[in-house]
Coordinates of C-alpha atoms and ligand atoms in Angstrom, one line a residue:
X1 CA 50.2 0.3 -52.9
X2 CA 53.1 3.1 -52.2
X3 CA 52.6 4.5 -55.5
X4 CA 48.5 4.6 -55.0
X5 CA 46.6 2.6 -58.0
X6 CA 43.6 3.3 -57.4
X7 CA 41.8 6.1 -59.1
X8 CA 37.8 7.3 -57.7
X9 CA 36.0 7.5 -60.8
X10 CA 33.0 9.0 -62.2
X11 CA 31.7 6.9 -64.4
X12 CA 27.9 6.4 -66.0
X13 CA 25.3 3.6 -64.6
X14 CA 26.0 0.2 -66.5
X15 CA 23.1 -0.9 -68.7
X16 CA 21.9 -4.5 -68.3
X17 CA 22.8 -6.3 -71.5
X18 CA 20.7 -9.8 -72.2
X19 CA 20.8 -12.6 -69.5
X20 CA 22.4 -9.9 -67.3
X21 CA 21.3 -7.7 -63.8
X22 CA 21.9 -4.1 -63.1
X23 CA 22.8 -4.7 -59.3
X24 CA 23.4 -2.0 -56.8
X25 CA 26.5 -2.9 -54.4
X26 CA 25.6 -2.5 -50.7
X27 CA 29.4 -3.8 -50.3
X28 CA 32.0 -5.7 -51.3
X29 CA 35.1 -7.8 -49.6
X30 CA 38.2 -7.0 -49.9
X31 CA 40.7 -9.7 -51.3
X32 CA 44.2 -10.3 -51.7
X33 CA 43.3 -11.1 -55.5
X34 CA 42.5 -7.3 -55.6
X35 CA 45.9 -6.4 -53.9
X36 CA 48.0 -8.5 -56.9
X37 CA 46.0 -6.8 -59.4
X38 CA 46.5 -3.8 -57.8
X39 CA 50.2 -4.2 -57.5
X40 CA 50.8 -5.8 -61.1
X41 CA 51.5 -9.5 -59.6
X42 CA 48.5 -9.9 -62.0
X43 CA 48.6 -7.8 -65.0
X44 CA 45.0 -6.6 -65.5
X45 CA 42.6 -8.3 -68.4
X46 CA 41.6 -4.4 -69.5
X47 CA 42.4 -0.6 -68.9
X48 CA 40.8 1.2 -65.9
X49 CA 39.3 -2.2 -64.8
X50 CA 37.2 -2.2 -61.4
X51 CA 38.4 -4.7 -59.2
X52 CA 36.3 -6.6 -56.5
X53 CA 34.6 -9.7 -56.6
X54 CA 33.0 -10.0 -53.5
X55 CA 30.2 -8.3 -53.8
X56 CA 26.8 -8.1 -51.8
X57 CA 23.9 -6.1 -53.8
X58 CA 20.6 -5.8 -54.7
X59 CA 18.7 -6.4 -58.4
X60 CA 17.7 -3.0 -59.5
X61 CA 17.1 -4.1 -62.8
X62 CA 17.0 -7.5 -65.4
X63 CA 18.0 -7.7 -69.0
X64 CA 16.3 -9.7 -71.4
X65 CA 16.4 -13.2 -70.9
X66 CA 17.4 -12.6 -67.5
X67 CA 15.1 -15.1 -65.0
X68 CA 16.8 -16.4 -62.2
X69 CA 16.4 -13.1 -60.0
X70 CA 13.7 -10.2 -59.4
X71 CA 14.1 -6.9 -58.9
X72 CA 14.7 -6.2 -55.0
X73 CA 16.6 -9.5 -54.5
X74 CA 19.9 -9.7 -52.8
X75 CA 22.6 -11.5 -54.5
X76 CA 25.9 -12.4 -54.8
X77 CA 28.1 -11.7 -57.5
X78 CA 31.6 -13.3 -57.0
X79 CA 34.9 -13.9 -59.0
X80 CA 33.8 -16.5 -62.0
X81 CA 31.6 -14.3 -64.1
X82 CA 31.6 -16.1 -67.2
X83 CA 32.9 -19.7 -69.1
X84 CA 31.8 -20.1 -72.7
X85 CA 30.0 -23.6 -71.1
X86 CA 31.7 -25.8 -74.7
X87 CA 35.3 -26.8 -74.0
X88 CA 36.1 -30.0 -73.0
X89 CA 36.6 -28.8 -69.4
X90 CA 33.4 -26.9 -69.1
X91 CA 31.8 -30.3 -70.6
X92 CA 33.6 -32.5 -67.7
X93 CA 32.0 -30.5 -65.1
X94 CA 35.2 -28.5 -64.8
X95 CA 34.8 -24.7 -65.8
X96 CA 37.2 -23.7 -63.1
X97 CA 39.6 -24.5 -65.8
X98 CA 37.7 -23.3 -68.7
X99 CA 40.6 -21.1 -71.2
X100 CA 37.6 -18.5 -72.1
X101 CA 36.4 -17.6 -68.5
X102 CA 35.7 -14.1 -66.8
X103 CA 36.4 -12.7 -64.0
X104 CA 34.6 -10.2 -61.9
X105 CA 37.4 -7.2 -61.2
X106 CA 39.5 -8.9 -63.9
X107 CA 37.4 -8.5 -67.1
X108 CA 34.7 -7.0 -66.0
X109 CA 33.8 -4.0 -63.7
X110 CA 33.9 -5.3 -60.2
X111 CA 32.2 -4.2 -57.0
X112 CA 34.4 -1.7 -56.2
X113 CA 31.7 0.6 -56.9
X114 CA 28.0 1.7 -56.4
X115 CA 26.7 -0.4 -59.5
X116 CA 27.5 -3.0 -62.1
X117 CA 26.1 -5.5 -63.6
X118 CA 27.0 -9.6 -64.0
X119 CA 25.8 -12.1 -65.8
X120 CA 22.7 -13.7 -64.5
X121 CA 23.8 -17.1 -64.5
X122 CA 26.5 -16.7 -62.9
X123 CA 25.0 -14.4 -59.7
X124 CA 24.6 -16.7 -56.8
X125 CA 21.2 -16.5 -54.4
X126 CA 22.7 -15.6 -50.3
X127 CA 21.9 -17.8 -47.8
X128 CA 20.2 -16.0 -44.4
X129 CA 21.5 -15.6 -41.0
X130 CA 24.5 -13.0 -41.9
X131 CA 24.8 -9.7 -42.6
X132 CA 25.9 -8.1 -45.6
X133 CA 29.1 -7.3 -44.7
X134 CA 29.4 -10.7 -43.4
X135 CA 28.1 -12.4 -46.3
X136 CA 30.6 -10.1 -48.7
X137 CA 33.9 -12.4 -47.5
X138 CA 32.1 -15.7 -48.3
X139 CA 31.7 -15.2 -51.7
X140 CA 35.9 -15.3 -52.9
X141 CA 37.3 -16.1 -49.4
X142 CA 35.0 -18.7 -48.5
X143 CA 34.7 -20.7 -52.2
X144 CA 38.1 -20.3 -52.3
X145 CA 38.8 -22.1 -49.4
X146 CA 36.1 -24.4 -49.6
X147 CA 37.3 -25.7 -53.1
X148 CA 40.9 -25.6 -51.0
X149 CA 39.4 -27.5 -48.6
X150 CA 38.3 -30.1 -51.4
X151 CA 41.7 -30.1 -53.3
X152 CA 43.5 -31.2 -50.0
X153 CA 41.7 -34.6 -49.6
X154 CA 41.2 -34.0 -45.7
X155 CA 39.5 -37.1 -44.6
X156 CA 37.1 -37.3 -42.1
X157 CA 38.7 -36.6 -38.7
X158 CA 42.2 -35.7 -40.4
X159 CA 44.7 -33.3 -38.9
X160 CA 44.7 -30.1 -41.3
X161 CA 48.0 -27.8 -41.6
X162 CA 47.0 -24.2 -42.5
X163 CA 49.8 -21.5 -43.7
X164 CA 48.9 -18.0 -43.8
X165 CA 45.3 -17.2 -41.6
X166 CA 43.1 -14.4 -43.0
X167 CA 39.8 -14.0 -44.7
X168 CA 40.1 -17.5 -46.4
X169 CA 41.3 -19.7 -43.7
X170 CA 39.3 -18.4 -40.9
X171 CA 36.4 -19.7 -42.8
X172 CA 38.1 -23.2 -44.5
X173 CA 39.6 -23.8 -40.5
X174 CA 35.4 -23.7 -39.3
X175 CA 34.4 -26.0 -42.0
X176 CA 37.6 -28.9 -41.2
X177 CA 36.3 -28.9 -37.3
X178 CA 32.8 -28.9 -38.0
X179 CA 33.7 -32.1 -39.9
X180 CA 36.1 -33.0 -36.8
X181 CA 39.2 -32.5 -37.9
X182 CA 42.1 -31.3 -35.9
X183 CA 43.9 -27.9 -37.7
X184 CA 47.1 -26.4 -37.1
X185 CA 47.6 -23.2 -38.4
X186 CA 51.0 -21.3 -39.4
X187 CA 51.1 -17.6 -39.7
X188 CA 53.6 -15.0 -38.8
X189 CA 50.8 -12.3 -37.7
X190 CA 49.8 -12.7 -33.8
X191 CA 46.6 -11.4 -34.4
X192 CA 45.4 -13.9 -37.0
X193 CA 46.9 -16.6 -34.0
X194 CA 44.6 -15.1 -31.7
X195 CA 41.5 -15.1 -33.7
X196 CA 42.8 -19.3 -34.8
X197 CA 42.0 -20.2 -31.9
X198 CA 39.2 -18.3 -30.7
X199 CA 37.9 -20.2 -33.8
X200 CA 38.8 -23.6 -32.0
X201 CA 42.0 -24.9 -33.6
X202 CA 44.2 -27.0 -32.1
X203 CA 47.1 -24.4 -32.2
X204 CA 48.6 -21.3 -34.2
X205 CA 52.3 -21.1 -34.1
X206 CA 54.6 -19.0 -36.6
X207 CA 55.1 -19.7 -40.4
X208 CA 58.2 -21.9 -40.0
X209 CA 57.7 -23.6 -36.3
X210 CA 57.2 -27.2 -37.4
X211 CA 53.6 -28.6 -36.9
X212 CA 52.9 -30.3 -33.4
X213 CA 51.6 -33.7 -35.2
X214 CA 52.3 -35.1 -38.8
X215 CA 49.6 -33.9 -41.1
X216 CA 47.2 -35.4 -43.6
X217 CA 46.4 -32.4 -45.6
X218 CA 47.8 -28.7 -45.9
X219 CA 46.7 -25.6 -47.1
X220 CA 48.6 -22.6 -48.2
X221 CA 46.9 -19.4 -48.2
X222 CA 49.9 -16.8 -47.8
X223 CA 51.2 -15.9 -51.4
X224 CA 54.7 -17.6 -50.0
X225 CA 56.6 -19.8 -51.7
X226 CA 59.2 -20.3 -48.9
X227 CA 56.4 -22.1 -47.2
X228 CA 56.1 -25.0 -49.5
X229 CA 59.1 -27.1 -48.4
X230 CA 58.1 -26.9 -44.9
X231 CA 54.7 -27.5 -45.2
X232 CA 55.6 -30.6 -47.3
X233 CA 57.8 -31.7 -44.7
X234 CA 54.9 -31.5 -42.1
X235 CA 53.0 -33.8 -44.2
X236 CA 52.4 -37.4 -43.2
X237 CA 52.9 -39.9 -46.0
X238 CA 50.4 -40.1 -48.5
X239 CA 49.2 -36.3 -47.3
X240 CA 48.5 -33.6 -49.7
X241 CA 49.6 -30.3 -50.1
X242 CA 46.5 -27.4 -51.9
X243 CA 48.3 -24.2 -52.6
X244 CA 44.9 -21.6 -52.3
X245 CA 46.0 -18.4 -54.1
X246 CA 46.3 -17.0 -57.5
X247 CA 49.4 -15.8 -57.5
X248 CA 52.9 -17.7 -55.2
X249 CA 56.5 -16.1 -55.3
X250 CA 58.5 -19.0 -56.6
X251 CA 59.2 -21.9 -54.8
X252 CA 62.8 -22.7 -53.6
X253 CA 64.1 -26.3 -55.1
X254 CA 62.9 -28.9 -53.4
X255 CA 64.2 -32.1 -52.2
X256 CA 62.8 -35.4 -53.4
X257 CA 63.6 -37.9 -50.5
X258 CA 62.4 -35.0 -47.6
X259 CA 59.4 -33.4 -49.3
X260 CA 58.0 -35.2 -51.6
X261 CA 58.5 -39.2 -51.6
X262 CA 56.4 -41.1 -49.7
X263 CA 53.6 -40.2 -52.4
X264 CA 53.3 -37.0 -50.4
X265 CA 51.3 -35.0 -53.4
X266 CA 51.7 -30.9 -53.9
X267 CA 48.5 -29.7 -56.2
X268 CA 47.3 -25.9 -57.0
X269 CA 43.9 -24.6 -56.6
X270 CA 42.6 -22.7 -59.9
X271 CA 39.0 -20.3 -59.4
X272 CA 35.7 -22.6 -58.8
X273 CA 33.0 -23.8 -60.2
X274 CA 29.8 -22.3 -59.4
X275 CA 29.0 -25.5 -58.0
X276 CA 31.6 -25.5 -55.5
X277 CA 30.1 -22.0 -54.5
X278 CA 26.2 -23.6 -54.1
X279 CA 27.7 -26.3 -52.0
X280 CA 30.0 -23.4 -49.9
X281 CA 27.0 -21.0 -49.7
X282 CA 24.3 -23.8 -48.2
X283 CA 27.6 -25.1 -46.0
X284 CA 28.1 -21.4 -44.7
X285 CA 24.5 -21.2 -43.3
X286 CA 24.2 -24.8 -42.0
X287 CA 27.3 -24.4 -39.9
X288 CA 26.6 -20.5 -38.8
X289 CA 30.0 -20.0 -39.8
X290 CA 31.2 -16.3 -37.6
X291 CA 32.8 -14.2 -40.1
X292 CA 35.2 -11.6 -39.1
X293 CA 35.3 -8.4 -40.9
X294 CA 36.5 -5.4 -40.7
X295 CA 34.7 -2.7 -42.6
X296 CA 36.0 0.4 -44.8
X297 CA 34.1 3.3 -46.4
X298 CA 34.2 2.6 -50.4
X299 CA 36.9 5.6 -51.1
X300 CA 38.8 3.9 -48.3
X301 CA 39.6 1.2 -50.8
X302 CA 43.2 2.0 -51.2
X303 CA 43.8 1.7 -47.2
X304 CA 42.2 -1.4 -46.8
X305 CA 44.7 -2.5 -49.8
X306 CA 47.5 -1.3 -47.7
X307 CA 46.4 -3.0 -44.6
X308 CA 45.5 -6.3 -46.3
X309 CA 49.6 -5.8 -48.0
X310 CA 50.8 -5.5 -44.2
X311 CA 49.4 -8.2 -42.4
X312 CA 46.9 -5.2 -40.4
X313 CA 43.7 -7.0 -41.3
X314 CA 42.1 -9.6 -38.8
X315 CA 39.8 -11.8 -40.7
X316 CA 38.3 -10.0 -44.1
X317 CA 38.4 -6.5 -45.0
X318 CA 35.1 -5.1 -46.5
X319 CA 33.6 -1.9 -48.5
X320 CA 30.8 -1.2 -47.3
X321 CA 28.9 0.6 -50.4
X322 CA 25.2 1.9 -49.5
Ligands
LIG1 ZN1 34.8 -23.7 -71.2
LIG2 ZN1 39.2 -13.4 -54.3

């Protein structure tokens, strides 16, 4: 972020092609995907891309073909923007994996911005009871860490290990107690401690501290590597490990006997389905999840990259738009 990506741009309003919306951004979350495109951890799909895939807005316009929204509604447009629904993952219910998918902020224009337009299949209905801002974090951070959620086998009362504690876990950490289980969350940033367990965790202690009770499933949300022995360690037997992010510095060798026997299993998290985002979505209102954001003027993009880079941001950072 030192050598300032980002770029305000004046750039014409987006037509709506067919099956897609012209959808004016009231705002848009900021997420550490952004910040690894943004710092070339991810190189970017095209030139001059604009990131964000978080983004709250309202239908100002339909394409033809376009039928699941009218104009006025507010919607969600979020990080899978497009599979090509025929490979033999996107038949298996699977198109998390499929090897032709889009991303919002990747390959297409994202919601860094006062307009753009997505695919209308792929634009997701909001559920009621939160703001905008508030609803901006649950469309990356909270799929994300649902699907996490999913990936790390938690059964039903289980004790969850969570490494790294911002926009993500604060929301995956309210959806493991709602369903009673007991989480223990890791994270070098005091601040992210504190708001763990305002949330009602059963305690937040630094990255390496070991974990107060063995654990049956682990998340890691900090792009750390160093953190996957350890958390492995903290695993019970037969627990699993979910790494959440995109991008991971590499992991340091690990030893077979102390982190991984004892069918003790380690598994990556890849995007989502847009079914794991309508089951997130009707989760988030049921529970009245609390969000915690921390909003930024749109051409204050680059400083809420900079924050979210130094640990500064307490729950999600979000543009707010119009
Ligand atoms: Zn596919
Ligand atoms: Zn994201």
């Amino acid at each position: 972020m030192e050598t300032g990506p980002l770029a305000l741009l004046d750039r014409p309003e987006p037509e709506p092609g067919p099956g897609e919306l012209l959808i004016r951004v009231l705002c848009c979350g900021v997420c550490r995907t952004d910040l690894h495109l943004a710092e070339g951890d991810l190189q970017p799909r095209r030139p001059d891309v604009t990131p964000g895939h978080e983004v709250v807005g309202e239908v100002m316009a339909a394409g033809p073909d376009s039928t699941r929204f009218t104009v006025g509604d507010r919607v969600g447009v979020a990080w899978l923007a497009g599979t090509d629904g025929s490979c033999r993952y996107c038949r298996r219910g699977s198109e998390n994996l499929c090897p032709h998918s889009v991303y919002t902020g990747w390959d297409r224009d994202g919601g860094y911005a006062e307009y753009l337009v997505a695919a209308d299949a792929y634009v997701h209905p909001l559920p009621s009871g939160f703001s905008n801002a508030e609803l901006a974090p649950l469309l990356c951070a909270g799929i994300i860490g649902y699907r996490a959620l999913k990936r790390a086998e938690l059964p039903p009362g289980g004790r969850l290990g969570i490494w790294g504690f911002g926009g993500s876990a604060h929301l995956a950490s309210q959806v493991a107690i709602a369903g009673g289980a007991a989480v223990h969350v890791f994270t070098r940033a005091p601040a992210a401690r504190e708001l763990a367990l305002d949330l009602g965790v059963a305690s937040a202690q630094d990255s390496f501290d070991p974990s107060p009770e063995p654990l049956d499933s682990a998340i890691i949300f900090a792009p750390v590597g160093d953190v996957v022995p350890p958390a492995l360690r903290n695993l019970d037997r037969g627990g699993t490990l979910a790494i959440a992010g995109i991008y991971l510095t590499d992991i340091p060798a690990l030893n077979y006997e102390r982190e991984l026997f004892q069918e003790r299993t380690l598994r990556s998290v890849t995007s989502n389905t847009r079914g794991d985002a309508e089951e997130f979505l009707r989760l988030a209102e049921r529970l009245r999840l609390k969000v915690s954001v921390t909003p930024y003027p749109l051409d204050a993009a680059d400083q809420a990259l900079t924050d979210l880079a130094a640990d500064r941001v307490t729950g999600a950072a979000v543009l707010t738009v119009a």
